[in-house]
Amino acid sequence: MPRLLGERVMLREYRADDIGDIRKWVNDAETTRYLSTRFWPPQTMVDSEEFLSRMLQSSHNAYNFVIADRADERYLGQLDMFRVDWRLRCGELGMVIGSAENRGQGLGREALGLMQRFAFRTLGLERLEMEVHMENDAARRCYEKAGFVLEGVKRHAFFTDGRFCDVGILSILSDEYEARA
């Protein structure tokens, strides 16, 4: 697995010792509020260990990275291309910054830029896509600053806080990335 280096962050492989940092956020309701149902609390230690075990295994249909501090490789979050459709040359992304103190600093945007460069220039993909819960304004701003465009909304596609909410589909194409790079 390659390491992708930015100014402040790197995308690196998962390591067994990341379990402690994952456990810090995985049961935090505010952090997991808009994440996949895979992360809905309560998450047991076994749940976290099984997740990490899957991330430690390689796959030709996924590229799973830890967002880490470039200086000391400290875990900050995760950016996973959890599904690649090689025929359509499309990758689907999911991201989390684990600690509230690290959000809003542009770390996610920088990590997305590294992933885009890898996906488009190294893997030769044509499209990256991701979902965002329409009420998650901070995530939407991050993704849009990274060049993703909202292309549609799935109505009442997620359940959180006791009610259904809409989910946006965002994407960036290879030529759009190159025009920004």
mmCIF file with all atom_site columns, C-alpha atoms in Angstrom, residues 2-165:
data_model
loop_
_atom_site.group_PDB
_atom_site.id
_atom_site.type_symbol
_atom_site.label_atom_id
_atom_site.label_alt_id
_atom_site.label_comp_id
_atom_site.label_asym_id
_atom_site.label_entity_id
_atom_site.label_seq_id
_atom_site.pdbx_PDB_ins_code
_atom_site.Cartn_x
_atom_site.Cartn_y
_atom_site.Cartn_z
_atom_site.occupancy
_atom_site.B_iso_or_equiv
_atom_site.pdbx_formal_charge
_atom_site.auth_seq_id
_atom_site.auth_comp_id
_atom_site.auth_asym_id
_atom_site.auth_atom_id
_atom_site.pdbx_PDB_model_num
ATOM 1   C CA . PRO A 1 2   ? 1.516   3.327  -0.992  1.00 0.00 ? 2   PRO A CA 1
ATOM 2   C CA . ARG A 1 3   ? 1.829   6.238  1.402   1.00 0.00 ? 3   ARG A CA 1
ATOM 3   C CA . LEU A 1 4   ? 0.456   9.461  0.010   1.00 0.00 ? 4   LEU A CA 1
ATOM 4   C CA . LEU A 1 5   ? 2.141   12.570 1.396   1.00 0.00 ? 5   LEU A CA 1
ATOM 5   C CA . GLY A 1 6   ? 0.599   16.020 1.707   1.00 0.00 ? 6   GLY A CA 1
ATOM 6   C CA . GLU A 1 7   ? 1.746   19.162 3.490   1.00 0.00 ? 7   GLU A CA 1
ATOM 7   C CA . ARG A 1 8   ? 0.189   18.342 6.869   1.00 0.00 ? 8   ARG A CA 1
ATOM 8   C CA . VAL A 1 9   ? -1.288  14.884 6.455   1.00 0.00 ? 9   VAL A CA 1
ATOM 9   C CA . MET A 1 10  ? -0.401  11.579 4.926   1.00 0.00 ? 10  MET A CA 1
ATOM 10  C CA . LEU A 1 11  ? -2.576  8.721  3.857   1.00 0.00 ? 11  LEU A CA 1
ATOM 11  C CA . ARG A 1 12  ? -1.021  5.567  5.223   1.00 0.00 ? 12  ARG A CA 1
ATOM 12  C CA . GLU A 1 13  ? -1.929  1.947  5.777   1.00 0.00 ? 13  GLU A CA 1
ATOM 13  C CA . TYR A 1 14  ? -3.965  0.882  8.792   1.00 0.00 ? 14  TYR A CA 1
ATOM 14  C CA . ARG A 1 15  ? -1.906  -0.583 11.633  1.00 0.00 ? 15  ARG A CA 1
ATOM 15  C CA . ALA A 1 16  ? -2.926  -2.813 14.522  1.00 0.00 ? 16  ALA A CA 1
ATOM 16  C CA . ASP A 1 17  ? -2.051  -0.047 16.994  1.00 0.00 ? 17  ASP A CA 1
ATOM 17  C CA . ASP A 1 18  ? -4.726  2.233  15.419  1.00 0.00 ? 18  ASP A CA 1
ATOM 18  C CA . ILE A 1 19  ? -7.348  0.376  17.486  1.00 0.00 ? 19  ILE A CA 1
ATOM 19  C CA . GLY A 1 20  ? -7.034  2.771  20.439  1.00 0.00 ? 20  GLY A CA 1
ATOM 20  C CA . ASP A 1 21  ? -7.637  5.840  18.277  1.00 0.00 ? 21  ASP A CA 1
ATOM 21  C CA . ILE A 1 22  ? -10.565 4.199  16.511  1.00 0.00 ? 22  ILE A CA 1
ATOM 22  C CA . ARG A 1 23  ? -12.097 3.312  19.877  1.00 0.00 ? 23  ARG A CA 1
ATOM 23  C CA . LYS A 1 24  ? -11.909 6.989  20.932  1.00 0.00 ? 24  LYS A CA 1
ATOM 24  C CA . TRP A 1 25  ? -14.499 8.056  18.358  1.00 0.00 ? 25  TRP A CA 1
ATOM 25  C CA . VAL A 1 26  ? -16.441 4.975  17.351  1.00 0.00 ? 26  VAL A CA 1
ATOM 26  C CA . ASN A 1 27  ? -18.953 5.305  20.214  1.00 0.00 ? 27  ASN A CA 1
ATOM 27  C CA . ASP A 1 28  ? -19.122 9.096  20.144  1.00 0.00 ? 28  ASP A CA 1
ATOM 28  C CA . ALA A 1 29  ? -22.653 9.961  18.996  1.00 0.00 ? 29  ALA A CA 1
ATOM 29  C CA . GLU A 1 30  ? -21.659 13.292 17.455  1.00 0.00 ? 30  GLU A CA 1
ATOM 30  C CA . THR A 1 31  ? -18.862 11.733 15.382  1.00 0.00 ? 31  THR A CA 1
ATOM 31  C CA . THR A 1 32  ? -20.915 8.764  14.193  1.00 0.00 ? 32  THR A CA 1
ATOM 32  C CA . ARG A 1 33  ? -24.165 10.691 13.731  1.00 0.00 ? 33  ARG A CA 1
ATOM 33  C CA . TYR A 1 34  ? -23.967 10.777 9.935   1.00 0.00 ? 34  TYR A CA 1
ATOM 34  C CA . LEU A 1 35  ? -21.772 7.731  9.305   1.00 0.00 ? 35  LEU A CA 1
ATOM 35  C CA . SER A 1 36  ? -22.799 4.452  7.788   1.00 0.00 ? 36  SER A CA 1
ATOM 36  C CA . THR A 1 37  ? -24.942 2.199  9.941   1.00 0.00 ? 37  THR A CA 1
ATOM 37  C CA . ARG A 1 38  ? -21.811 0.045  10.253  1.00 0.00 ? 38  ARG A CA 1
ATOM 38  C CA . PHE A 1 39  ? -20.640 2.581  12.856  1.00 0.00 ? 39  PHE A CA 1
ATOM 39  C CA . TRP A 1 40  ? -23.851 3.047  14.791  1.00 0.00 ? 40  TRP A CA 1
ATOM 40  C CA . PRO A 1 41  ? -23.155 2.719  18.500  1.00 0.00 ? 41  PRO A CA 1
ATOM 41  C CA . PRO A 1 42  ? -22.777 0.831  20.615  1.00 0.00 ? 42  PRO A CA 1
ATOM 42  C CA . GLN A 1 43  ? -19.649 -0.590 19.039  1.00 0.00 ? 43  GLN A CA 1
ATOM 43  C CA . THR A 1 44  ? -18.006 -3.297 21.087  1.00 0.00 ? 44  THR A CA 1
ATOM 44  C CA . MET A 1 45  ? -14.289 -3.926 21.158  1.00 0.00 ? 45  MET A CA 1
ATOM 45  C CA . VAL A 1 46  ? -14.960 -7.019 19.037  1.00 0.00 ? 46  VAL A CA 1
ATOM 46  C CA . ASP A 1 47  ? -16.779 -4.865 16.449  1.00 0.00 ? 47  ASP A CA 1
ATOM 47  C CA . SER A 1 48  ? -13.785 -2.504 16.283  1.00 0.00 ? 48  SER A CA 1
ATOM 48  C CA . GLU A 1 49  ? -11.278 -5.354 16.101  1.00 0.00 ? 49  GLU A CA 1
ATOM 49  C CA . GLU A 1 50  ? -13.229 -7.013 13.274  1.00 0.00 ? 50  GLU A CA 1
ATOM 50  C CA . PHE A 1 51  ? -13.402 -3.726 11.377  1.00 0.00 ? 51  PHE A CA 1
ATOM 51  C CA . LEU A 1 52  ? -9.670  -3.149 11.789  1.00 0.00 ? 52  LEU A CA 1
ATOM 52  C CA . SER A 1 53  ? -8.933  -6.734 10.772  1.00 0.00 ? 53  SER A CA 1
ATOM 53  C CA . ARG A 1 54  ? -10.799 -6.141 7.486   1.00 0.00 ? 54  ARG A CA 1
ATOM 54  C CA . MET A 1 55  ? -8.880  -2.905 6.913   1.00 0.00 ? 55  MET A CA 1
ATOM 55  C CA . LEU A 1 56  ? -5.553  -4.685 7.452   1.00 0.00 ? 56  LEU A CA 1
ATOM 56  C CA . GLN A 1 57  ? -6.341  -7.115 4.613   1.00 0.00 ? 57  GLN A CA 1
ATOM 57  C CA . SER A 1 58  ? -5.615  -6.011 1.064   1.00 0.00 ? 58  SER A CA 1
ATOM 58  C CA . SER A 1 59  ? -8.204  -5.987 -1.681  1.00 0.00 ? 59  SER A CA 1
ATOM 59  C CA . HIS A 1 60  ? -8.152  -5.137 -5.378  1.00 0.00 ? 60  HIS A CA 1
ATOM 60  C CA . ASN A 1 61  ? -11.598 -3.555 -5.010  1.00 0.00 ? 61  ASN A CA 1
ATOM 61  C CA . ALA A 1 62  ? -10.819 -1.212 -2.098  1.00 0.00 ? 62  ALA A CA 1
ATOM 62  C CA . TYR A 1 63  ? -8.111  1.192  -0.952  1.00 0.00 ? 63  TYR A CA 1
ATOM 63  C CA . ASN A 1 64  ? -8.290  1.873  2.758   1.00 0.00 ? 64  ASN A CA 1
ATOM 64  C CA . PHE A 1 65  ? -6.202  4.623  4.308   1.00 0.00 ? 65  PHE A CA 1
ATOM 65  C CA . VAL A 1 66  ? -5.664  6.196  7.690   1.00 0.00 ? 66  VAL A CA 1
ATOM 66  C CA . ILE A 1 67  ? -5.459  9.980  7.614   1.00 0.00 ? 67  ILE A CA 1
ATOM 67  C CA . ALA A 1 68  ? -2.364  10.617 9.726   1.00 0.00 ? 68  ALA A CA 1
ATOM 68  C CA . ASP A 1 69  ? -0.305  13.570 10.863  1.00 0.00 ? 69  ASP A CA 1
ATOM 69  C CA . ARG A 1 70  ? 2.593   13.800 8.428   1.00 0.00 ? 70  ARG A CA 1
ATOM 70  C CA . ALA A 1 71  ? 5.135   14.621 11.120  1.00 0.00 ? 71  ALA A CA 1
ATOM 71  C CA . ASP A 1 72  ? 4.481   11.731 13.510  1.00 0.00 ? 72  ASP A CA 1
ATOM 72  C CA . GLU A 1 73  ? 2.077   9.401  11.628  1.00 0.00 ? 73  GLU A CA 1
ATOM 73  C CA . ARG A 1 74  ? -0.503  9.859  14.416  1.00 0.00 ? 74  ARG A CA 1
ATOM 74  C CA . TYR A 1 75  ? -4.006  8.657  13.506  1.00 0.00 ? 75  TYR A CA 1
ATOM 75  C CA . LEU A 1 76  ? -6.418  11.508 12.705  1.00 0.00 ? 76  LEU A CA 1
ATOM 76  C CA . GLY A 1 77  ? -9.152  9.676  10.835  1.00 0.00 ? 77  GLY A CA 1
ATOM 77  C CA . GLN A 1 78  ? -9.930  7.437  7.894   1.00 0.00 ? 78  GLN A CA 1
ATOM 78  C CA . LEU A 1 79  ? -10.436 7.857  4.180   1.00 0.00 ? 79  LEU A CA 1
ATOM 79  C CA . ASP A 1 80  ? -11.515 4.700  2.453   1.00 0.00 ? 80  ASP A CA 1
ATOM 80  C CA . MET A 1 81  ? -12.233 3.989  -1.172  1.00 0.00 ? 81  MET A CA 1
ATOM 81  C CA . PHE A 1 82  ? -14.369 1.098  -0.057  1.00 0.00 ? 82  PHE A CA 1
ATOM 82  C CA . ARG A 1 83  ? -15.558 0.053  -3.483  1.00 0.00 ? 83  ARG A CA 1
ATOM 83  C CA . VAL A 1 84  ? -13.973 0.313  -6.915  1.00 0.00 ? 84  VAL A CA 1
ATOM 84  C CA . ASP A 1 85  ? -15.876 -0.582 -10.061 1.00 0.00 ? 85  ASP A CA 1
ATOM 85  C CA . TRP A 1 86  ? -13.056 -1.263 -12.510 1.00 0.00 ? 86  TRP A CA 1
ATOM 86  C CA . ARG A 1 87  ? -15.354 -1.561 -15.504 1.00 0.00 ? 87  ARG A CA 1
ATOM 87  C CA . LEU A 1 88  ? -16.851 1.891  -14.913 1.00 0.00 ? 88  LEU A CA 1
ATOM 88  C CA . ARG A 1 89  ? -13.568 3.213  -13.428 1.00 0.00 ? 89  ARG A CA 1
ATOM 89  C CA . CYS A 1 90  ? -15.426 4.637  -10.435 1.00 0.00 ? 90  CYS A CA 1
ATOM 90  C CA . GLY A 1 91  ? -14.491 4.669  -6.768  1.00 0.00 ? 91  GLY A CA 1
ATOM 91  C CA . GLU A 1 92  ? -16.781 5.287  -3.806  1.00 0.00 ? 92  GLU A CA 1
ATOM 92  C CA . LEU A 1 93  ? -15.346 7.124  -0.797  1.00 0.00 ? 93  LEU A CA 1
ATOM 93  C CA . GLY A 1 94  ? -16.125 7.444  2.893   1.00 0.00 ? 94  GLY A CA 1
ATOM 94  C CA . MET A 1 95  ? -14.279 9.662  5.356   1.00 0.00 ? 95  MET A CA 1
ATOM 95  C CA . VAL A 1 96  ? -14.221 10.504 9.053   1.00 0.00 ? 96  VAL A CA 1
ATOM 96  C CA . ILE A 1 97  ? -12.016 12.796 11.113  1.00 0.00 ? 97  ILE A CA 1
ATOM 97  C CA . GLY A 1 98  ? -12.060 11.095 14.515  1.00 0.00 ? 98  GLY A CA 1
ATOM 98  C CA . SER A 1 99  ? -11.574 13.995 16.919  1.00 0.00 ? 99  SER A CA 1
ATOM 99  C CA . ALA A 1 100 ? -13.601 17.204 17.033  1.00 0.00 ? 100 ALA A CA 1
ATOM 100 C CA . GLU A 1 101 ? -10.397 19.171 17.713  1.00 0.00 ? 101 GLU A CA 1
ATOM 101 C CA . ASN A 1 102 ? -9.050  18.139 14.277  1.00 0.00 ? 102 ASN A CA 1
ATOM 102 C CA . ARG A 1 103 ? -12.172 19.080 12.310  1.00 0.00 ? 103 ARG A CA 1
ATOM 103 C CA . GLY A 1 104 ? -12.545 22.393 10.503  1.00 0.00 ? 104 GLY A CA 1
ATOM 104 C CA . GLN A 1 105 ? -8.812  22.753 9.838   1.00 0.00 ? 105 GLN A CA 1
ATOM 105 C CA . GLY A 1 106 ? -8.752  21.602 6.220   1.00 0.00 ? 106 GLY A CA 1
ATOM 106 C CA . LEU A 1 107 ? -7.232  18.207 7.029   1.00 0.00 ? 107 LEU A CA 1
ATOM 107 C CA . GLY A 1 108 ? -10.092 16.330 5.361   1.00 0.00 ? 108 GLY A CA 1
ATOM 108 C CA . ARG A 1 109 ? -9.861  18.515 2.256   1.00 0.00 ? 109 ARG A CA 1
ATOM 109 C CA . GLU A 1 110 ? -6.120  17.869 2.042   1.00 0.00 ? 110 GLU A CA 1
ATOM 110 C CA . ALA A 1 111 ? -6.667  14.126 2.475   1.00 0.00 ? 111 ALA A CA 1
ATOM 111 C CA . LEU A 1 112 ? -9.314  14.148 -0.275  1.00 0.00 ? 112 LEU A CA 1
ATOM 112 C CA . GLY A 1 113 ? -6.855  15.887 -2.589  1.00 0.00 ? 113 GLY A CA 1
ATOM 113 C CA . LEU A 1 114 ? -4.295  13.137 -1.979  1.00 0.00 ? 114 LEU A CA 1
ATOM 114 C CA . MET A 1 115 ? -6.919  10.475 -2.660  1.00 0.00 ? 115 MET A CA 1
ATOM 115 C CA . GLN A 1 116 ? -8.022  12.224 -5.849  1.00 0.00 ? 116 GLN A CA 1
ATOM 116 C CA . ARG A 1 117 ? -4.464  12.365 -7.170  1.00 0.00 ? 117 ARG A CA 1
ATOM 117 C CA . PHE A 1 118 ? -4.014  8.653  -6.388  1.00 0.00 ? 118 PHE A CA 1
ATOM 118 C CA . ALA A 1 119 ? -7.372  7.656  -7.895  1.00 0.00 ? 119 ALA A CA 1
ATOM 119 C CA . PHE A 1 120 ? -7.101  9.667  -11.087 1.00 0.00 ? 120 PHE A CA 1
ATOM 120 C CA . ARG A 1 121 ? -3.373  9.645  -11.847 1.00 0.00 ? 121 ARG A CA 1
ATOM 121 C CA . THR A 1 122 ? -2.266  6.311  -10.393 1.00 0.00 ? 122 THR A CA 1
ATOM 122 C CA . LEU A 1 123 ? -5.340  4.103  -10.717 1.00 0.00 ? 123 LEU A CA 1
ATOM 123 C CA . GLY A 1 124 ? -6.720  5.768  -13.848 1.00 0.00 ? 124 GLY A CA 1
ATOM 124 C CA . LEU A 1 125 ? -10.236 6.173  -12.483 1.00 0.00 ? 125 LEU A CA 1
ATOM 125 C CA . GLU A 1 126 ? -12.712 8.472  -14.217 1.00 0.00 ? 126 GLU A CA 1
ATOM 126 C CA . ARG A 1 127 ? -14.987 9.272  -11.283 1.00 0.00 ? 127 ARG A CA 1
ATOM 127 C CA . LEU A 1 128 ? -15.005 9.443  -7.504  1.00 0.00 ? 128 LEU A CA 1
ATOM 128 C CA . GLU A 1 129 ? -18.255 9.669  -5.600  1.00 0.00 ? 129 GLU A CA 1
ATOM 129 C CA . MET A 1 130 ? -19.406 9.933  -2.039  1.00 0.00 ? 130 MET A CA 1
ATOM 130 C CA . GLU A 1 131 ? -22.547 10.488 -0.041  1.00 0.00 ? 131 GLU A CA 1
ATOM 131 C CA . VAL A 1 132 ? -23.237 13.281 2.422   1.00 0.00 ? 132 VAL A CA 1
ATOM 132 C CA . HIS A 1 133 ? -26.144 13.799 4.738   1.00 0.00 ? 133 HIS A CA 1
ATOM 133 C CA . MET A 1 134 ? -27.674 17.062 3.646   1.00 0.00 ? 134 MET A CA 1
ATOM 134 C CA . GLU A 1 135 ? -27.832 18.349 7.232   1.00 0.00 ? 135 GLU A CA 1
ATOM 135 C CA . ASN A 1 136 ? -24.083 17.820 7.682   1.00 0.00 ? 136 ASN A CA 1
ATOM 136 C CA . ASP A 1 137 ? -23.044 21.306 6.556   1.00 0.00 ? 137 ASP A CA 1
ATOM 137 C CA . ALA A 1 138 ? -19.408 20.968 7.627   1.00 0.00 ? 138 ALA A CA 1
ATOM 138 C CA . ALA A 1 139 ? -18.892 17.799 5.576   1.00 0.00 ? 139 ALA A CA 1
ATOM 139 C CA . ARG A 1 140 ? -20.636 19.315 2.551   1.00 0.00 ? 140 ARG A CA 1
ATOM 140 C CA . ARG A 1 141 ? -18.383 22.380 2.692   1.00 0.00 ? 141 ARG A CA 1
ATOM 141 C CA . CYS A 1 142 ? -15.302 20.155 2.972   1.00 0.00 ? 142 CYS A CA 1
ATOM 142 C CA . TYR A 1 143 ? -16.273 17.994 0.011   1.00 0.00 ? 143 TYR A CA 1
ATOM 143 C CA . GLU A 1 144 ? -17.240 20.956 -2.163  1.00 0.00 ? 144 GLU A CA 1
ATOM 144 C CA . LYS A 1 145 ? -13.963 22.762 -1.368  1.00 0.00 ? 145 LYS A CA 1
ATOM 145 C CA . ALA A 1 146 ? -12.211 19.568 -2.502  1.00 0.00 ? 146 ALA A CA 1
ATOM 146 C CA . GLY A 1 147 ? -13.978 19.867 -5.878  1.00 0.00 ? 147 GLY A CA 1
ATOM 147 C CA . PHE A 1 148 ? -16.903 17.488 -5.403  1.00 0.00 ? 148 PHE A CA 1
ATOM 148 C CA . VAL A 1 149 ? -20.171 18.574 -7.034  1.00 0.00 ? 149 VAL A CA 1
ATOM 149 C CA . LEU A 1 150 ? -23.611 17.782 -5.668  1.00 0.00 ? 150 LEU A CA 1
ATOM 150 C CA . GLU A 1 151 ? -25.372 15.888 -8.431  1.00 0.00 ? 151 GLU A CA 1
ATOM 151 C CA . GLY A 1 152 ? -28.508 14.649 -6.736  1.00 0.00 ? 152 GLY A CA 1
ATOM 152 C CA . VAL A 1 153 ? -30.366 14.003 -3.521  1.00 0.00 ? 153 VAL A CA 1
ATOM 153 C CA . LYS A 1 154 ? -31.895 10.772 -2.265  1.00 0.00 ? 154 LYS A CA 1
ATOM 154 C CA . ARG A 1 155 ? -34.879 11.793 -0.176  1.00 0.00 ? 155 ARG A CA 1
ATOM 155 C CA . HIS A 1 156 ? -35.349 10.247 3.276   1.00 0.00 ? 156 HIS A CA 1
ATOM 156 C CA . ALA A 1 157 ? -32.464 7.842  2.629   1.00 0.00 ? 157 ALA A CA 1
ATOM 157 C CA . PHE A 1 158 ? -30.983 7.880  6.146   1.00 0.00 ? 158 PHE A CA 1
ATOM 158 C CA . PHE A 1 159 ? -32.355 7.779  9.663   1.00 0.00 ? 159 PHE A CA 1
ATOM 159 C CA . THR A 1 160 ? -30.768 9.837  12.425  1.00 0.00 ? 160 THR A CA 1
ATOM 160 C CA . ASP A 1 161 ? -31.925 11.704 15.503  1.00 0.00 ? 161 ASP A CA 1
ATOM 161 C CA . GLY A 1 162 ? -35.282 9.916  15.378  1.00 0.00 ? 162 GLY A CA 1
ATOM 162 C CA . ARG A 1 163 ? -36.183 11.022 11.869  1.00 0.00 ? 163 ARG A CA 1
ATOM 163 C CA . PHE A 1 164 ? -35.374 10.499 8.232   1.00 0.00 ? 164 PHE A CA 1
ATOM 164 C CA . CYS A 1 165 ? -33.047 12.874 6.392   1.00 0.00 ? 165 CYS A CA 1
#
